[in-house]
Amino acid sequence: MPLFEELSERGDGLCELCGSAKQLDVYAVPPAEEAVLDRSVLVCATCKMQIEQPELADPKHWYCLKESMWSEVDAVKVVCYRMLHTLKSEPWSAELLEMLYLDEETLSWAGEGLQGADLNEPGDHVDSNGNKLENGDTVVLIKDLQVKGANFVAKRGAVVKSILLDPENKEYIEGKVNGQQVVILTKFVKRA
Ligand SMILES: [Zn+2]
């Protein structure tokens, strides 16, 4: 049976994260090399887009994690864990994260997707290649990015000069794109 059908059966034809029936797709949970049942989640287009571009995550959408984090499926729990982590500046999310229980193996899988970053730990901002970033550096975008709250896409290859590091979160930098100050995830840039 094709994977999509197996997942649809497991998820009752609904997004395993938010329960939506719209535009369902297979999400292979990184670092899965290939999409297999145990390492995949059936997700809707909204969930998938926000998982892949966490800087666009709309906290309200993710209240659904309150339910889905109790899934029996490890892959679902891993995605819940990572999204709660992404949103943990939201008090409700930090609270859920504390309640979410993962066994050791699943927890280490979940952690892999966080690029080894505990967001509260001090450390360096690094680009997609692991090179250290500093205030004032020039970076290049390595993919097209939808800019939150603005009606444009920051194009892959765009040069961002004089970046500012987010002192609170080493996954974020700020810089000007199209004349607007925007927040960019460090994993989508490389130092010029
Ligand atoms: Zn969804």
CSV table of C-alpha atoms and ligand atoms in Angstrom, one decimal:
chain,number,residue,atom,x,y,z
A,1,MET,CA,0.0,0.0,0.0
A,2,PRO,CA,1.4,3.4,-0.8
A,3,LEU,CA,2.7,5.4,2.1
A,4,PHE,CA,0.1,8.1,1.8
A,5,GLU,CA,-2.7,5.6,2.1
A,6,GLU,CA,-1.1,3.9,5.1
A,7,LEU,CA,-0.8,7.3,6.8
A,8,SER,CA,-4.3,8.2,5.9
A,9,GLU,CA,-5.5,5.0,7.5
A,10,ARG,CA,-3.5,5.7,10.6
A,11,GLY,CA,-4.6,9.3,10.8
A,12,ASP,CA,-8.3,8.7,9.8
A,13,GLY,CA,-7.8,10.8,6.8
A,14,LEU,CA,-7.0,13.9,8.9
A,15,CYS,CA,-3.9,16.0,9.6
A,16,GLU,CA,-2.3,14.2,12.5
A,17,LEU,CA,-1.4,17.5,14.1
A,18,CYS,CA,-4.4,19.8,13.8
A,19,GLY,CA,-7.2,17.5,12.5
A,20,SER,CA,-7.7,19.4,9.3
A,21,ALA,CA,-8.8,17.4,6.2
A,22,LYS,CA,-7.4,20.0,3.7
A,23,GLN,CA,-4.5,19.3,1.3
A,24,LEU,CA,-3.0,16.5,3.2
A,25,ASP,CA,0.5,15.4,2.5
A,26,VAL,CA,3.3,13.2,3.8
A,27,TYR,CA,5.8,14.9,6.0
A,28,ALA,CA,9.0,12.9,6.4
A,29,VAL,CA,10.2,13.8,9.9
A,30,PRO,CA,13.9,14.9,9.6
A,31,PRO,CA,16.4,13.5,9.6
A,32,ALA,CA,14.6,10.7,7.9
A,33,GLU,CA,16.4,9.8,4.7
A,34,GLU,CA,13.3,8.4,3.1
A,35,ALA,CA,9.7,8.6,3.9
A,36,VAL,CA,8.7,5.4,5.8
A,37,LEU,CA,5.5,5.0,7.9
A,38,ASP,CA,7.2,5.1,11.3
A,39,ARG,CA,9.1,8.3,10.5
A,40,SER,CA,6.3,10.2,8.7
A,41,VAL,CA,3.3,12.2,9.7
A,42,LEU,CA,0.2,13.0,7.7
A,43,VAL,CA,-0.1,16.8,7.7
A,44,CYS,CA,-2.2,19.5,6.1
A,45,ALA,CA,-0.7,22.2,4.0
A,46,THR,CA,-0.9,24.8,6.8
A,47,CYS,CA,1.0,22.6,9.3
A,48,LYS,CA,3.6,21.6,6.7
A,49,MET,CA,4.3,25.1,5.6
A,50,GLN,CA,4.8,26.3,9.2
A,51,ILE,CA,6.9,23.3,10.2
A,52,GLU,CA,9.2,24.0,7.3
A,53,GLN,CA,9.3,27.7,7.8
A,54,PRO,CA,9.0,28.0,11.6
A,55,GLU,CA,9.6,31.8,11.4
A,56,LEU,CA,6.0,31.9,10.0
A,57,ALA,CA,4.5,29.8,12.7
A,58,ASP,CA,1.2,31.2,13.9
A,59,PRO,CA,1.0,30.3,17.6
A,60,LYS,CA,-2.8,30.2,17.4
A,61,HIS,CA,-2.7,27.5,14.8
A,62,TRP,CA,-0.6,25.3,17.1
A,63,TYR,CA,-3.0,25.2,20.1
A,64,CYS,CA,-3.8,21.9,18.3
A,65,LEU,CA,-0.7,20.5,19.8
A,66,LYS,CA,-2.5,20.3,23.2
A,67,GLU,CA,-4.4,17.3,21.7
A,68,SER,CA,-1.9,15.9,19.2
A,69,MET,CA,1.0,15.7,21.6
A,70,TRP,CA,-0.8,12.8,23.3
A,71,SER,CA,-0.6,10.8,20.1
A,72,GLU,CA,0.6,7.2,20.3
A,73,VAL,CA,2.7,7.7,17.2
A,74,ASP,CA,6.3,8.6,17.9
A,75,ALA,CA,6.7,10.6,14.7
A,76,VAL,CA,3.8,12.8,15.7
A,77,LYS,CA,5.1,13.3,19.2
A,78,VAL,CA,8.5,14.3,17.7
A,79,VAL,CA,6.9,17.0,15.5
A,80,CYS,CA,4.8,18.2,18.5
A,81,TYR,CA,7.9,18.5,20.6
A,82,ARG,CA,9.8,20.4,17.9
A,83,MET,CA,6.9,22.8,17.3
A,84,LEU,CA,6.4,23.4,21.1
A,85,HIS,CA,10.1,24.1,21.2
A,86,THR,CA,9.9,26.6,18.4
A,87,LEU,CA,7.0,28.3,20.2
A,88,LYS,CA,8.2,28.1,23.7
A,89,SER,CA,8.3,31.8,24.2
A,90,GLU,CA,4.5,31.3,24.4
A,91,PRO,CA,3.7,30.4,28.0
A,92,TRP,CA,1.1,27.8,27.0
A,93,SER,CA,3.7,26.1,24.8
A,94,ALA,CA,6.4,26.0,27.4
A,95,GLU,CA,3.9,24.5,29.8
A,96,LEU,CA,2.9,21.8,27.3
A,97,LEU,CA,6.5,21.1,26.6
A,98,GLU,CA,7.0,20.3,30.2
A,99,MET,CA,4.1,17.9,30.2
A,100,LEU,CA,5.1,16.1,27.0
A,101,TYR,CA,6.8,12.8,27.8
A,102,LEU,CA,9.1,11.2,25.3
A,103,ASP,CA,11.2,8.1,26.0
A,104,GLU,CA,14.9,8.5,25.7
A,105,GLU,CA,15.2,7.3,22.1
A,106,THR,CA,12.4,9.5,20.9
A,107,LEU,CA,13.7,12.4,22.7
A,108,SER,CA,17.1,12.1,21.1
A,109,TRP,CA,15.3,11.9,17.7
A,110,ALA,CA,13.3,15.0,18.5
A,111,GLY,CA,16.4,16.8,19.5
A,112,GLU,CA,18.2,16.1,16.2
A,113,GLY,CA,15.7,18.4,14.5
A,114,LEU,CA,16.5,21.3,16.7
A,115,GLN,CA,20.0,21.4,15.2
A,116,GLY,CA,21.5,20.7,18.6
A,117,ALA,CA,20.3,24.1,19.7
A,118,ASP,CA,18.8,24.5,23.1
A,119,LEU,CA,17.5,28.0,22.5
A,120,ASN,CA,18.1,29.2,26.0
A,121,GLU,CA,21.7,28.2,26.1
A,122,PRO,CA,24.3,30.8,25.3
A,123,GLY,CA,26.3,30.2,22.2
A,124,ASP,CA,27.2,31.5,18.9
A,125,HIS,CA,24.9,32.4,16.0
A,126,VAL,CA,26.0,30.2,13.1
A,127,ASP,CA,25.0,30.2,9.5
A,128,SER,CA,23.7,27.2,7.5
A,129,ASN,CA,27.3,26.0,7.1
A,130,GLY,CA,28.1,26.3,10.8
A,131,ASN,CA,30.2,29.4,10.4
A,132,LYS,CA,30.0,31.9,13.2
A,133,LEU,CA,28.0,35.0,12.5
A,134,GLU,CA,28.6,38.4,14.1
A,135,ASN,CA,26.9,41.7,14.3
A,136,GLY,CA,27.5,43.7,11.1
A,137,ASP,CA,28.2,40.6,9.0
A,138,THR,CA,26.9,40.4,5.4
A,139,VAL,CA,24.9,37.2,4.6
A,140,VAL,CA,23.2,35.7,1.6
A,141,LEU,CA,19.8,34.0,1.7
A,142,ILE,CA,20.0,30.4,0.6
A,143,LYS,CA,16.3,30.0,-0.1
A,144,ASP,CA,13.2,32.1,-0.9
A,145,LEU,CA,11.6,33.2,2.3
A,146,GLN,CA,8.1,34.5,2.7
A,147,VAL,CA,8.4,37.6,5.0
A,148,LYS,CA,6.0,37.6,7.8
A,149,GLY,CA,3.8,40.6,7.9
A,150,ALA,CA,5.0,41.9,4.6
A,151,ASN,CA,3.8,41.2,1.1
A,152,PHE,CA,7.0,40.0,-0.5
A,153,VAL,CA,9.2,37.1,-0.8
A,154,ALA,CA,12.9,37.6,0.1
A,155,LYS,CA,14.6,35.9,-2.8
A,156,ARG,CA,17.3,33.3,-2.5
A,157,GLY,CA,20.6,34.9,-3.2
A,158,ALA,CA,19.5,38.3,-1.7
A,159,VAL,CA,22.3,40.0,0.1
A,160,VAL,CA,21.6,41.2,3.7
A,161,LYS,CA,24.1,43.7,5.0
A,162,SER,CA,24.9,44.7,8.6
A,163,ILE,CA,22.9,41.9,10.3
A,164,LEU,CA,22.0,42.2,13.9
A,165,LEU,CA,22.1,39.0,16.1
A,166,ASP,CA,19.1,38.4,18.2
A,167,PRO,CA,20.6,38.3,21.7
A,168,GLU,CA,17.8,36.1,23.0
A,169,ASN,CA,17.7,33.5,20.3
A,170,LYS,CA,20.7,32.2,18.4
A,171,GLU,CA,18.5,31.0,15.6
A,172,TYR,CA,17.5,34.5,14.6
A,173,ILE,CA,19.2,37.5,13.0
A,174,GLU,CA,17.7,40.7,11.8
A,175,GLY,CA,18.6,42.6,8.6
A,176,LYS,CA,17.2,44.8,5.9
A,177,VAL,CA,15.6,43.1,2.9
A,178,ASN,CA,13.8,45.3,0.3
A,179,GLY,CA,14.4,48.2,2.7
A,180,GLN,CA,12.5,46.6,5.5
A,181,GLN,CA,14.0,45.3,8.7
A,182,VAL,CA,13.1,41.6,9.0
A,183,VAL,CA,13.8,38.6,11.1
A,184,ILE,CA,15.6,35.8,9.4
A,185,LEU,CA,16.5,32.3,10.6
A,186,THR,CA,20.2,31.7,10.7
A,187,LYS,CA,19.8,28.3,9.0
A,188,PHE,CA,18.6,30.0,5.9
A,189,VAL,CA,21.6,32.2,5.4
A,190,LYS,CA,25.3,31.8,4.7
A,191,ARG,CA,28.0,34.3,5.5
A,192,ALA,CA,29.1,36.3,2.4
B,1,ZN,ZN,-2.6,20.4,10.2
